[in-house]
CSV table of C-alpha atoms and ligand atoms in Angstrom, one decimal:
chain,number,residue,atom,x,y,z
A,1,MET,CA,-179.7,-139.4,-60.7
A,2,LYS,CA,-178.2,-138.1,-57.4
A,3,ILE,CA,-176.0,-140.3,-55.3
A,4,THR,CA,-175.4,-140.2,-51.5
A,5,ALA,CA,-173.0,-142.4,-49.6
A,6,ASP,CA,-173.3,-142.8,-45.9
A,7,THR,CA,-169.7,-142.9,-44.7
A,8,GLY,CA,-170.9,-143.7,-41.1
A,9,SER,CA,-172.4,-147.0,-42.1
A,10,CYS,CA,-169.9,-147.9,-44.9
A,11,VAL,CA,-168.0,-151.1,-44.0
A,12,ALA,CA,-165.1,-150.4,-46.4
A,13,SER,CA,-165.9,-153.4,-48.6
A,14,GLY,CA,-164.8,-151.5,-51.8
A,15,GLN,CA,-167.4,-153.3,-53.9
A,16,CYS,CA,-168.8,-150.0,-55.2
A,17,VAL,CA,-165.3,-148.9,-56.2
A,18,LEU,CA,-164.7,-152.1,-58.2
A,19,LEU,CA,-168.1,-151.6,-59.9
A,20,ALA,CA,-167.9,-147.9,-60.7
A,21,PRO,CA,-164.3,-146.6,-60.2
A,22,GLY,CA,-165.1,-143.3,-61.8
A,23,THR,CA,-167.8,-142.5,-59.3
A,24,PHE,CA,-166.6,-144.0,-56.1
A,25,ASP,CA,-163.2,-144.3,-54.4
A,26,GLN,CA,-161.9,-145.5,-51.0
A,27,ASP,CA,-160.0,-143.5,-48.4
A,28,GLU,CA,-156.5,-144.8,-48.4
A,29,GLU,CA,-156.2,-144.9,-44.6
A,30,THR,CA,-159.6,-146.2,-43.6
A,31,GLY,CA,-161.0,-147.8,-46.7
A,32,THR,CA,-164.2,-145.8,-46.3
A,33,VAL,CA,-166.1,-144.8,-49.4
A,34,VAL,CA,-165.3,-141.5,-51.1
A,35,LEU,CA,-167.9,-140.1,-53.5
A,36,LEU,CA,-166.1,-138.6,-56.4
A,37,ALA,CA,-169.2,-136.9,-57.9
A,38,GLU,CA,-172.8,-136.5,-57.0
A,39,GLU,CA,-173.8,-138.0,-60.3
A,40,PRO,CA,-172.6,-141.2,-61.9
A,41,ALA,CA,-169.5,-140.8,-64.1
A,42,PRO,CA,-170.3,-141.1,-67.8
A,43,GLY,CA,-171.2,-144.7,-68.7
A,44,GLU,CA,-171.4,-145.8,-65.0
A,45,GLU,CA,-175.2,-145.4,-64.5
A,46,ASP,CA,-175.8,-149.1,-64.5
A,47,ALA,CA,-172.8,-149.8,-62.4
A,48,VAL,CA,-173.9,-147.3,-59.8
A,49,ARG,CA,-177.4,-148.8,-59.7
A,50,GLN,CA,-175.7,-152.2,-59.1
A,51,ALA,CA,-173.6,-150.6,-56.4
A,52,GLU,CA,-176.7,-149.4,-54.6
A,53,LEU,CA,-178.1,-153.0,-54.7
A,54,THR,CA,-175.0,-154.8,-53.7
A,55,CYS,CA,-173.5,-152.5,-51.0
A,56,PRO,CA,-173.2,-154.7,-48.0
A,57,ALA,CA,-174.0,-151.8,-45.6
A,58,ALA,CA,-176.8,-150.3,-47.7
A,59,ALA,CA,-174.8,-147.1,-47.5
A,60,ILE,CA,-175.4,-146.0,-51.1
A,61,ARG,CA,-178.7,-144.2,-52.0
A,62,LEU,CA,-179.9,-143.0,-55.4
A,63,THR,CA,-182.5,-140.4,-55.8
A,64,GLY,CA,-184.2,-139.1,-59.0
A,65,ALA,CA,-184.3,-140.8,-62.4
O,1,MET,CA,-195.3,-186.3,-37.0
O,2,THR,CA,-194.2,-187.4,-33.6
O,3,THR,CA,-192.3,-185.3,-31.1
O,4,THR,CA,-189.4,-187.7,-31.1
O,5,GLU,CA,-188.7,-187.1,-34.8
O,6,GLN,CA,-185.2,-185.7,-35.3
O,7,PRO,CA,-184.6,-182.5,-37.3
O,8,PRO,CA,-182.4,-183.2,-40.4
O,9,ARG,CA,-178.7,-183.3,-39.9
O,10,LEU,CA,-176.1,-181.4,-41.9
O,11,PRO,CA,-174.2,-181.7,-44.2
O,12,PHE,CA,-176.8,-182.7,-46.8
O,13,THR,CA,-175.8,-184.9,-49.8
O,14,ARG,CA,-175.7,-183.4,-53.2
O,15,GLY,CA,-175.9,-185.1,-56.6
O,16,ASN,CA,-172.6,-183.7,-58.0
O,17,ALA,CA,-170.2,-180.8,-57.6
O,18,LEU,CA,-172.4,-178.4,-59.5
O,19,GLU,CA,-175.6,-179.0,-57.7
O,20,ILE,CA,-176.7,-178.3,-54.1
O,21,ALA,CA,-178.6,-180.8,-52.0
O,22,PRO,CA,-182.4,-180.8,-52.8
O,23,ASP,CA,-183.0,-180.8,-49.0
O,24,TYR,CA,-182.5,-177.0,-48.9
O,25,GLU,CA,-185.3,-176.3,-51.2
O,26,ALA,CA,-187.5,-178.8,-49.4
O,27,LEU,CA,-186.9,-177.0,-46.2
O,28,ARG,CA,-187.3,-173.5,-47.7
O,29,ARG,CA,-190.8,-174.6,-49.0
O,30,GLN,CA,-191.8,-175.2,-45.4
O,31,ALA,CA,-190.2,-172.1,-43.8
O,32,PRO,CA,-187.3,-169.7,-44.3
O,33,VAL,CA,-185.8,-170.8,-41.0
O,34,SER,CA,-185.6,-174.5,-40.0
O,35,ARG,CA,-184.5,-176.5,-37.1
O,36,VAL,CA,-181.5,-178.7,-38.0
O,37,LEU,CA,-178.7,-180.6,-36.3
O,38,THR,CA,-175.2,-179.6,-37.0
O,39,PRO,CA,-172.6,-182.1,-38.2
O,40,ALA,CA,-171.6,-182.3,-34.6
O,41,GLY,CA,-175.1,-183.3,-33.7
O,42,ASP,CA,-176.1,-180.1,-31.8
O,43,PRO,CA,-179.3,-178.0,-32.5
O,44,ALA,CA,-179.1,-175.0,-34.8
O,45,TRP,CA,-181.4,-172.9,-37.0
O,46,LEU,CA,-180.7,-173.1,-40.7
O,47,ILE,CA,-181.6,-170.1,-43.0
O,48,THR,CA,-182.4,-171.2,-46.5
O,49,SER,CA,-184.2,-168.2,-48.0
O,50,TYR,CA,-182.6,-165.1,-49.5
O,51,GLU,CA,-184.5,-162.4,-47.7
O,52,GLU,CA,-184.0,-163.8,-44.3
O,53,ALA,CA,-180.3,-164.7,-45.0
O,54,LYS,CA,-179.7,-161.0,-45.9
O,55,GLU,CA,-181.6,-159.9,-42.9
O,56,VAL,CA,-179.6,-162.0,-40.5
O,57,PHE,CA,-176.3,-161.1,-42.1
O,58,ARG,CA,-177.2,-157.4,-41.5
O,59,ASP,CA,-178.6,-157.8,-38.1
O,60,ARG,CA,-176.2,-156.7,-35.4
O,61,ARG,CA,-178.0,-158.8,-32.8
O,62,PHE,CA,-176.1,-161.8,-34.3
O,63,GLY,CA,-172.4,-162.3,-33.9
O,64,ARG,CA,-169.6,-164.9,-33.9
O,65,SER,CA,-169.2,-164.9,-30.1
O,66,HIS,CA,-171.5,-166.5,-27.6
O,67,PRO,CA,-172.7,-165.2,-24.2
O,68,ALA,CA,-171.8,-168.6,-22.5
O,69,PRO,CA,-169.4,-170.3,-24.9
O,70,GLU,CA,-169.3,-173.6,-23.0
O,71,GLN,CA,-173.1,-174.0,-23.6
O,72,ALA,CA,-173.0,-173.1,-27.3
O,73,SER,CA,-174.0,-175.5,-30.0
O,74,ARG,CA,-171.0,-177.0,-31.7
O,75,ILE,CA,-171.0,-177.0,-35.4
O,76,SER,CA,-168.3,-179.6,-36.3
O,77,TYR,CA,-165.0,-181.0,-35.1
O,78,ALA,CA,-162.9,-178.8,-37.4
O,79,ALA,CA,-160.9,-176.0,-35.9
O,80,VAL,CA,-162.6,-173.2,-37.9
O,81,GLN,CA,-166.3,-172.4,-37.9
O,82,ASP,CA,-166.6,-175.1,-35.3
O,83,GLY,CA,-168.1,-173.0,-32.5
O,84,PRO,CA,-168.1,-169.6,-31.0
O,85,SER,CA,-165.1,-167.3,-31.5
O,86,GLY,CA,-164.0,-164.1,-29.9
O,87,ASP,CA,-165.2,-162.5,-26.7
O,88,PHE,CA,-168.8,-161.6,-26.2
O,89,GLU,CA,-168.2,-158.3,-24.6
O,90,SER,CA,-165.6,-156.9,-27.0
O,91,GLU,CA,-166.6,-158.7,-30.3
O,92,GLU,CA,-167.9,-155.6,-32.0
O,93,ARG,CA,-165.0,-153.4,-31.0
O,94,GLU,CA,-162.5,-156.0,-32.1
O,95,HIS,CA,-164.2,-156.7,-35.3
O,96,LYS,CA,-164.1,-152.9,-36.1
O,97,ARG,CA,-160.4,-152.8,-35.2
O,98,MET,CA,-159.7,-155.7,-37.5
O,99,ARG,CA,-161.7,-154.2,-40.4
O,100,ARG,CA,-160.0,-150.8,-40.0
O,101,MET,CA,-156.6,-152.5,-39.9
O,102,LEU,CA,-157.2,-154.7,-43.0
O,103,ALA,CA,-159.4,-152.5,-45.2
O,104,PRO,CA,-156.7,-150.5,-46.8
O,105,ALA,CA,-154.7,-153.6,-47.9
O,106,PHE,CA,-157.8,-155.1,-49.5
O,107,SER,CA,-159.2,-151.9,-50.9
O,108,ALA,CA,-160.3,-151.6,-54.6
O,109,PRO,CA,-157.4,-149.2,-55.5
O,110,ARG,CA,-154.9,-151.7,-54.0
O,111,MET,CA,-156.5,-154.5,-55.9
O,112,ARG,CA,-156.3,-152.5,-59.1
O,113,ALA,CA,-152.6,-152.0,-58.5
O,114,LEU,CA,-152.2,-155.7,-57.9
O,115,GLY,CA,-153.9,-156.6,-61.2
O,116,ASP,CA,-150.8,-156.6,-63.4
O,117,ARG,CA,-149.0,-158.8,-60.9
O,118,ILE,CA,-151.9,-161.3,-60.8
O,119,ALA,CA,-151.9,-161.4,-64.6
O,120,GLU,CA,-148.2,-162.2,-64.7
O,121,LEU,CA,-148.6,-164.9,-62.1
O,122,THR,CA,-151.5,-166.4,-64.0
O,123,ASP,CA,-149.4,-166.6,-67.2
O,124,ARG,CA,-146.8,-168.4,-65.3
O,125,CYS,CA,-149.3,-170.9,-64.0
O,126,LEU,CA,-150.6,-171.5,-67.5
O,127,ASP,CA,-147.1,-172.1,-68.8
O,128,ASP,CA,-146.8,-174.8,-66.1
O,129,LEU,CA,-150.1,-176.3,-67.2
O,130,GLN,CA,-148.9,-176.4,-70.8
O,131,ALA,CA,-145.5,-177.9,-69.7
O,132,ALA,CA,-147.3,-180.7,-67.8
O,133,ARG,CA,-149.4,-181.5,-70.9
O,134,ASP,CA,-146.2,-181.5,-73.1
O,135,ALA,CA,-144.4,-183.8,-70.7
O,136,ASP,CA,-147.1,-186.5,-71.1
O,137,PRO,CA,-149.4,-185.6,-74.0
O,138,GLY,CA,-151.6,-188.6,-73.6
O,139,ALA,CA,-152.6,-187.9,-70.0
O,140,PRO,CA,-155.1,-185.4,-68.6
O,141,VAL,CA,-153.6,-182.6,-66.5
O,142,ASP,CA,-155.1,-181.6,-63.1
O,143,LEU,CA,-156.0,-177.9,-63.2
O,144,THR,CA,-156.0,-177.8,-59.4
O,145,ASP,CA,-152.3,-178.6,-59.2
O,146,PHE,CA,-151.2,-176.0,-61.8
O,147,LEU,CA,-153.7,-173.2,-61.5
O,148,ALA,CA,-156.6,-173.4,-59.0
O,149,PHE,CA,-154.3,-174.0,-56.0
O,150,PRO,CA,-151.0,-172.2,-56.9
O,151,LEU,CA,-152.4,-169.0,-58.2
O,152,PRO,CA,-154.4,-167.9,-55.1
O,153,VAL,CA,-151.5,-169.1,-52.9
O,154,LEU,CA,-149.0,-167.0,-54.8
O,155,VAL,CA,-151.2,-163.9,-54.6
O,156,ILE,CA,-152.1,-164.2,-50.9
O,157,CYS,CA,-148.4,-165.0,-50.1
O,158,GLU,CA,-147.4,-161.7,-51.7
O,159,LEU,CA,-150.2,-159.7,-50.0
O,160,LEU,CA,-149.6,-161.1,-46.5
O,161,GLY,CA,-145.8,-161.5,-46.8
O,162,VAL,CA,-145.8,-165.3,-46.4
O,163,PRO,CA,-142.9,-167.2,-48.1
O,164,TYR,CA,-144.3,-169.2,-51.1
O,165,GLU,CA,-141.8,-172.0,-50.3
O,166,ASP,CA,-143.9,-172.8,-47.2
O,167,ARG,CA,-146.9,-173.6,-49.3
O,168,GLU,CA,-146.9,-177.4,-48.7
O,169,LYS,CA,-146.7,-176.7,-45.0
O,170,PHE,CA,-149.7,-174.4,-44.8
O,171,ARG,CA,-151.6,-176.4,-47.4
O,172,GLY,CA,-151.4,-179.4,-45.1
O,173,LEU,CA,-152.3,-177.3,-42.1
O,174,SER,CA,-155.2,-175.7,-43.9
O,175,GLU,CA,-156.5,-179.1,-44.8
O,176,ARG,CA,-156.3,-180.4,-41.3
O,177,ILE,CA,-158.0,-177.4,-39.5
O,178,ALA,CA,-160.9,-177.6,-41.9
O,179,ARG,CA,-161.8,-181.3,-41.7
O,180,MET,CA,-165.2,-181.4,-40.0
O,181,ASP,CA,-164.3,-184.7,-38.2
O,182,GLY,CA,-160.8,-183.5,-37.4
O,183,GLY,CA,-161.2,-183.4,-33.7
O,184,GLU,CA,-157.9,-183.4,-31.8
O,185,ASP,CA,-155.9,-183.4,-35.0
O,186,ALA,CA,-157.6,-180.2,-36.2
O,187,GLN,CA,-156.9,-178.5,-32.9
O,188,ALA,CA,-153.2,-179.6,-33.1
O,189,ALA,CA,-153.0,-178.3,-36.6
O,190,MET,CA,-154.5,-175.0,-35.5
O,191,THR,CA,-151.9,-174.7,-32.7
O,192,GLU,CA,-149.1,-175.4,-35.3
O,193,PHE,CA,-150.6,-172.9,-37.7
O,194,LYS,CA,-150.6,-170.2,-35.1
O,195,ALA,CA,-147.1,-171.0,-34.1
O,196,TYR,CA,-146.1,-170.6,-37.7
O,197,MET,CA,-147.7,-167.2,-37.9
O,198,THR,CA,-146.2,-166.1,-34.6
O,199,GLU,CA,-142.7,-166.9,-36.0
O,200,LEU,CA,-143.5,-165.0,-39.1
O,201,ALA,CA,-144.7,-162.0,-37.1
O,202,GLU,CA,-141.5,-162.2,-35.2
O,203,ALA,CA,-139.5,-161.9,-38.4
O,204,LYS,CA,-141.6,-158.9,-39.6
O,205,ARG,CA,-141.1,-157.2,-36.3
O,206,ALA,CA,-137.4,-157.3,-36.9
O,207,ASP,CA,-137.6,-156.5,-40.6
O,208,PRO,CA,-141.0,-154.9,-41.6
O,209,ARG,CA,-142.0,-155.1,-45.3
O,210,PRO,CA,-144.9,-153.6,-47.3
O,211,ASP,CA,-147.3,-156.5,-46.5
O,212,VAL,CA,-150.3,-157.2,-44.3
O,213,ILE,CA,-148.5,-159.1,-41.6
O,214,SER,CA,-146.1,-156.2,-41.1
O,215,ASP,CA,-149.1,-153.9,-41.0
O,216,MET,CA,-150.6,-156.0,-38.2
O,217,VAL,CA,-147.4,-156.0,-36.3
O,218,ALA,CA,-147.3,-152.2,-36.5
O,219,VAL,CA,-150.8,-151.9,-35.2
O,220,GLN,CA,-150.0,-154.3,-32.4
O,221,ALA,CA,-147.1,-152.1,-31.3
O,222,ASP,CA,-149.6,-149.3,-30.5
O,223,ASP,CA,-152.3,-151.4,-29.1
O,224,PRO,CA,-151.5,-153.7,-26.1
O,225,THR,CA,-155.0,-155.3,-26.2
O,226,PHE,CA,-154.1,-156.8,-29.6
O,227,THR,CA,-152.4,-159.9,-28.3
O,228,ASP,CA,-149.9,-162.3,-30.0
O,229,ASP,CA,-152.6,-164.9,-30.0
O,230,ASP,CA,-155.1,-162.5,-31.8
O,231,LEU,CA,-152.5,-161.7,-34.4
O,232,ALA,CA,-151.6,-165.4,-35.0
O,233,ARG,CA,-155.3,-166.4,-35.2
O,234,MET,CA,-156.0,-163.6,-37.6
O,235,GLY,CA,-153.0,-164.3,-39.8
O,236,ALA,CA,-153.8,-168.0,-40.0
O,237,GLY,CA,-157.4,-167.1,-40.8
O,238,LEU,CA,-156.4,-164.8,-43.6
O,239,LEU,CA,-153.9,-167.2,-45.1
O,240,PHE,CA,-156.5,-170.1,-44.9
O,241,ALA,CA,-159.4,-168.1,-46.3
O,242,GLY,CA,-157.3,-166.2,-48.8
O,243,HIS,CA,-156.4,-169.3,-50.8
O,244,GLU,CA,-159.0,-172.1,-50.0
O,245,THR,CA,-162.0,-170.1,-51.1
O,246,THR,CA,-160.6,-168.6,-54.3
O,247,SER,CA,-159.0,-172.0,-55.2
O,248,THR,CA,-162.4,-173.6,-55.0
O,249,ARG,CA,-164.0,-170.9,-57.1
O,250,ILE,CA,-161.4,-171.3,-59.9
O,251,ALA,CA,-161.9,-175.1,-59.9
O,252,MET,CA,-165.7,-174.8,-59.8
O,253,GLY,CA,-165.9,-172.0,-62.3
O,254,THR,CA,-163.9,-174.1,-64.7
O,255,LEU,CA,-166.3,-177.0,-64.2
O,256,PHE,CA,-169.3,-174.8,-64.8
O,257,LEU,CA,-167.8,-173.5,-68.1
O,258,LEU,CA,-166.6,-176.9,-69.3
O,259,THR,CA,-169.7,-179.0,-68.6
O,260,ASP,CA,-171.6,-177.3,-71.4
O,261,THR,CA,-169.7,-176.9,-74.7
O,262,ALA,CA,-172.0,-174.1,-75.9
O,263,ARG,CA,-171.4,-172.2,-72.7
O,264,ARG,CA,-167.7,-172.6,-73.0
O,265,ASP,CA,-167.6,-171.5,-76.6
O,266,ARG,CA,-169.8,-168.5,-75.9
O,267,PHE,CA,-167.4,-167.4,-73.1
O,268,ALA,CA,-164.2,-168.2,-75.2
O,269,ALA,CA,-165.6,-166.1,-78.0
O,270,ASP,CA,-165.6,-162.9,-75.9
O,271,PRO,CA,-163.9,-163.6,-72.5
O,272,GLU,CA,-163.1,-160.0,-71.6
O,273,GLY,CA,-166.6,-158.8,-72.5
O,274,GLN,CA,-168.3,-161.5,-70.5
O,275,VAL,CA,-166.0,-162.1,-67.6
O,276,ALA,CA,-167.5,-159.7,-65.0
O,277,GLN,CA,-171.0,-161.2,-65.3
O,278,THR,CA,-169.8,-164.8,-65.7
O,279,VAL,CA,-167.7,-164.5,-62.5
O,280,GLU,CA,-170.8,-163.2,-60.6
O,281,GLU,CA,-172.8,-166.2,-61.8
O,282,ILE,CA,-170.0,-168.6,-60.8
O,283,LEU,CA,-169.9,-167.0,-57.4
O,284,ARG,CA,-173.7,-167.3,-57.1
O,285,LEU,CA,-173.8,-171.0,-58.0
O,286,THR,CA,-170.7,-172.4,-56.4
O,287,ALA,CA,-171.8,-174.3,-53.3
O,288,THR,CA,-168.9,-174.3,-51.0
O,289,SER,CA,-170.0,-174.8,-47.5
O,290,GLY,CA,-171.7,-177.9,-46.0
O,291,THR,CA,-173.0,-175.9,-43.1
O,292,GLY,CA,-173.4,-172.3,-44.0
O,293,LEU,CA,-171.9,-169.3,-42.1
O,294,LEU,CA,-172.2,-169.4,-38.4
O,295,ARG,CA,-173.8,-166.8,-36.1
O,296,TYR,CA,-175.0,-166.9,-32.5
O,297,ALA,CA,-178.0,-164.8,-31.4
O,298,HIS,CA,-176.8,-162.2,-28.8
O,299,GLU,CA,-180.4,-161.6,-27.7
O,300,ASP,CA,-183.8,-163.0,-28.4
O,301,VAL,CA,-184.7,-162.3,-32.0
O,302,GLU,CA,-187.7,-163.0,-34.2
O,303,ILE,CA,-186.9,-163.9,-37.8
O,304,ALA,CA,-189.8,-164.6,-40.2
O,305,GLY,CA,-192.1,-165.4,-37.2
O,306,THR,CA,-189.6,-167.8,-35.6
O,307,ARG,CA,-188.3,-166.9,-32.2
O,308,ILE,CA,-184.6,-167.4,-32.0
O,309,ALA,CA,-183.4,-167.4,-28.4
O,310,ARG,CA,-180.3,-165.7,-27.1
O,311,GLY,CA,-177.3,-168.0,-27.5
O,312,ASP,CA,-179.0,-170.1,-30.3
O,313,ALA,CA,-176.7,-171.1,-33.2
O,314,VAL,CA,-177.8,-169.8,-36.7
O,315,LEU,CA,-176.4,-171.2,-39.9
O,316,ILE,CA,-176.9,-169.0,-42.9
O,317,SER,CA,-176.8,-171.0,-46.1
O,318,SER,CA,-175.6,-168.6,-48.8
O,319,ASP,CA,-175.6,-171.7,-51.1
O,320,ALA,CA,-179.3,-172.1,-50.6
O,321,ALA,CA,-180.2,-168.4,-50.5
O,322,ASN,CA,-178.4,-167.9,-53.8
O,323,ARG,CA,-180.8,-170.4,-55.4
O,324,ASP,CA,-183.9,-169.0,-53.9
O,325,ALA,CA,-186.5,-168.9,-56.8
O,326,ALA,CA,-188.2,-165.9,-55.1
O,327,VAL,CA,-185.2,-163.8,-56.1
O,328,PHE,CA,-183.4,-165.7,-59.0
O,329,ALA,CA,-185.5,-167.0,-61.9
O,330,ASP,CA,-184.6,-170.5,-62.8
O,331,PRO,CA,-182.2,-170.5,-59.9
O,332,ASP,CA,-180.3,-173.7,-60.9
O,333,GLU,CA,-179.6,-172.4,-64.4
O,334,PHE,CA,-176.2,-171.0,-65.2
O,335,ASP,CA,-177.1,-167.6,-66.8
O,336,PRO,CA,-174.3,-165.0,-67.0
O,337,ASP,CA,-176.9,-162.5,-68.4
O,338,ARG,CA,-178.7,-162.2,-65.0
O,339,THR,CA,-179.0,-158.5,-64.0
O,340,PRO,CA,-178.9,-157.6,-61.3
O,341,ASN,CA,-177.1,-160.6,-59.7
O,342,VAL,CA,-177.0,-159.7,-56.1
O,343,HIS,CA,-175.9,-163.0,-54.7
O,344,LEU,CA,-174.7,-163.6,-51.1
O,345,ALA,CA,-171.5,-165.5,-51.9
O,346,PHE,CA,-169.5,-163.1,-49.8
O,347,GLY,CA,-172.2,-162.6,-47.2
O,348,THR,CA,-173.3,-159.0,-46.6
O,349,GLY,CA,-173.4,-156.5,-43.7
O,350,ALA,CA,-170.6,-155.7,-41.4
O,351,HIS,CA,-169.0,-159.1,-41.7
O,352,VAL,CA,-169.0,-159.1,-45.5
O,353,CYS,CA,-165.9,-161.0,-46.8
O,354,ILE,CA,-163.0,-158.6,-46.7
O,355,GLY,CA,-161.3,-160.5,-49.6
O,356,ALA,CA,-164.3,-160.1,-52.0
O,357,ASN,CA,-162.5,-157.7,-54.3
O,358,LEU,CA,-159.3,-159.8,-54.2
O,359,ALA,CA,-161.3,-162.8,-55.2
O,360,ARG,CA,-163.1,-160.9,-58.0
O,361,THR,CA,-159.8,-159.5,-59.3
O,362,GLU,CA,-158.2,-163.0,-59.4
O,363,LEU,CA,-161.2,-164.6,-61.0
O,364,ARG,CA,-161.6,-161.9,-63.6
O,365,THR,CA,-158.0,-162.4,-64.6
O,366,VAL,CA,-157.9,-166.2,-64.6
O,367,PHE,CA,-160.9,-167.1,-66.8
O,368,PRO,CA,-160.1,-164.8,-69.8
O,369,LYS,CA,-156.5,-165.9,-69.8
O,370,LEU,CA,-157.4,-169.6,-69.4
O,371,PHE,CA,-159.9,-169.6,-72.3
O,372,ARG,CA,-157.8,-167.3,-74.5
O,373,ARG,CA,-155.0,-169.7,-74.3
O,374,PHE,CA,-156.9,-173.0,-74.3
O,375,PRO,CA,-160.3,-172.2,-76.1
O,376,GLY,CA,-160.8,-176.0,-76.7
O,377,LEU,CA,-160.3,-177.0,-73.0
O,378,ARG,CA,-162.4,-179.9,-72.0
O,379,LEU,CA,-163.1,-182.0,-69.0
O,380,ALA,CA,-161.3,-185.4,-69.1
O,381,VAL,CA,-163.9,-187.2,-67.0
O,382,GLY,CA,-167.7,-186.9,-66.4
O,383,ILE,CA,-168.9,-184.4,-63.8
O,384,ASP,CA,-170.2,-187.3,-61.7
O,385,ASP,CA,-166.7,-188.7,-61.5
O,386,ILE,CA,-165.4,-185.6,-59.7
O,387,PRO,CA,-165.9,-186.2,-55.9
O,388,VAL,CA,-167.1,-183.4,-53.7
O,389,ARG,CA,-165.2,-182.8,-50.5
O,390,THR,CA,-168.2,-183.0,-48.1
O,391,ASN,CA,-166.2,-183.2,-44.9
O,392,ARG,CA,-164.4,-179.9,-45.4
O,393,VAL,CA,-165.5,-176.5,-44.1
O,394,ALA,CA,-164.8,-174.8,-47.4
O,395,GLY,CA,-166.1,-177.6,-49.6
O,396,GLY,CA,-164.6,-177.8,-53.0
O,397,VAL,CA,-163.3,-180.7,-55.2
O,398,ASP,CA,-160.0,-182.5,-55.1
O,399,ARG,CA,-159.2,-182.5,-58.8
O,400,VAL,CA,-160.3,-181.1,-62.2
O,401,PRO,CA,-158.7,-183.2,-64.9
O,402,VAL,CA,-158.6,-181.4,-68.2
O,403,GLU,CA,-157.4,-182.0,-71.7
O,404,TRP,CA,-157.1,-179.8,-74.9
J,1,LIG,S1,-170.0,-150.9,-51.3
J,1,LIG,FE1,-170.9,-149.9,-49.5
J,1,LIG,S2,-169.7,-150.7,-47.8
J,1,LIG,FE2,-168.5,-151.1,-49.6
J,1,LIG,S3,-167.1,-149.4,-49.8
J,1,LIG,FE3,-168.9,-148.9,-51.0
J,1,LIG,S4,-170.3,-147.8,-49.7
J,1,LIG,FE4,-168.8,-148.8,-48.4
């Protein structure tokens, strides 16, 4: 599973970070999503899937199995 | 049907605190978008279905401002969510500025850092709850007085930098601005609320602290278009929204867990393991708003085949969307095992609630602590004896009498 996060459309809600703190972070100044790795951190596969569904800006995309 | 027939008027009546009015489903069966009258008696569109709610939340052709505010439909006679707000030309720019200014303070890392403090404050509230019980062991204790109200207030006070001693003052003001039939009194309360925030901003200007109001004052120093009135309105909005909504969720979540003993016992047996999912289900099912969230069309838009004209008011009922059977199986059932549970309790899109993670952090702390400490907690009255606040913008209940 490969993750992309579109920082241009991100609205800095931080919901992905709360769901999968090992995979996503937020920029301290702007609150914009920061992708920590291109793959979900160990044990965060489900949380990352949930993040894709709940991101209010539809900024998170998953590709591959 | 005759042409003189009036569309239904909001707010609809519900059976009890845990239900939503059956009118929503009846309307959704006919169409995702319906013609209604607002509590103030003006025409509006009501969105009751999940897909269209999500679509309108994300559609940038809808906003909070109005091209000709004096012609806009009024929603109610409260002083919040009562009609258009902000300037039509600059709304998007101002909204972006606000998000940029506030996002760091409400970010997930900051909320994580705040977690221990929230835990400590929760313990203190629970001590007070126990003390109230000990003081009069025969009488039920009101959970709103000792937990559902004070905890979110303590937290938002720290975050914004508002003195906790002022709580009765802004509790009263919050109540008055949100009364849908408030009229002149609601407007007067809003003026007072803004004056209070202006005074506070003044104090922060002289003595800045690590808090959100100080941050806003600092932003204002570099941006002359950010007026004192903008700051006061935003501060009052944050203080109001920051405690009312979470307070309601704590009260309602407790009601959901206590009205079914098996549900309570299941949660109490493994609170930490179940809390994340349980909180999402509480958020999904808690009906808070009698009107839904307000938008105005900034141009002609077609939603699900219905033409919405520029300037029309649109009310998005998250309460109804969150119980749309097309998305949630057995939508009225409380089922913490739902996955995924992509509810719209915080809205979605660019205007998604900035306090969503704050609310989640508080709720995820409160419920495990409450049921670890009082696993045998029970409701002292029947659910039908708990009146719903129908004339308030943020809904909620007045009291949650409990025993253990
Ligand atoms: S959930 Fe979406 S909008 Fe929110 S921080 Fe993550 S990427 Fe950005």
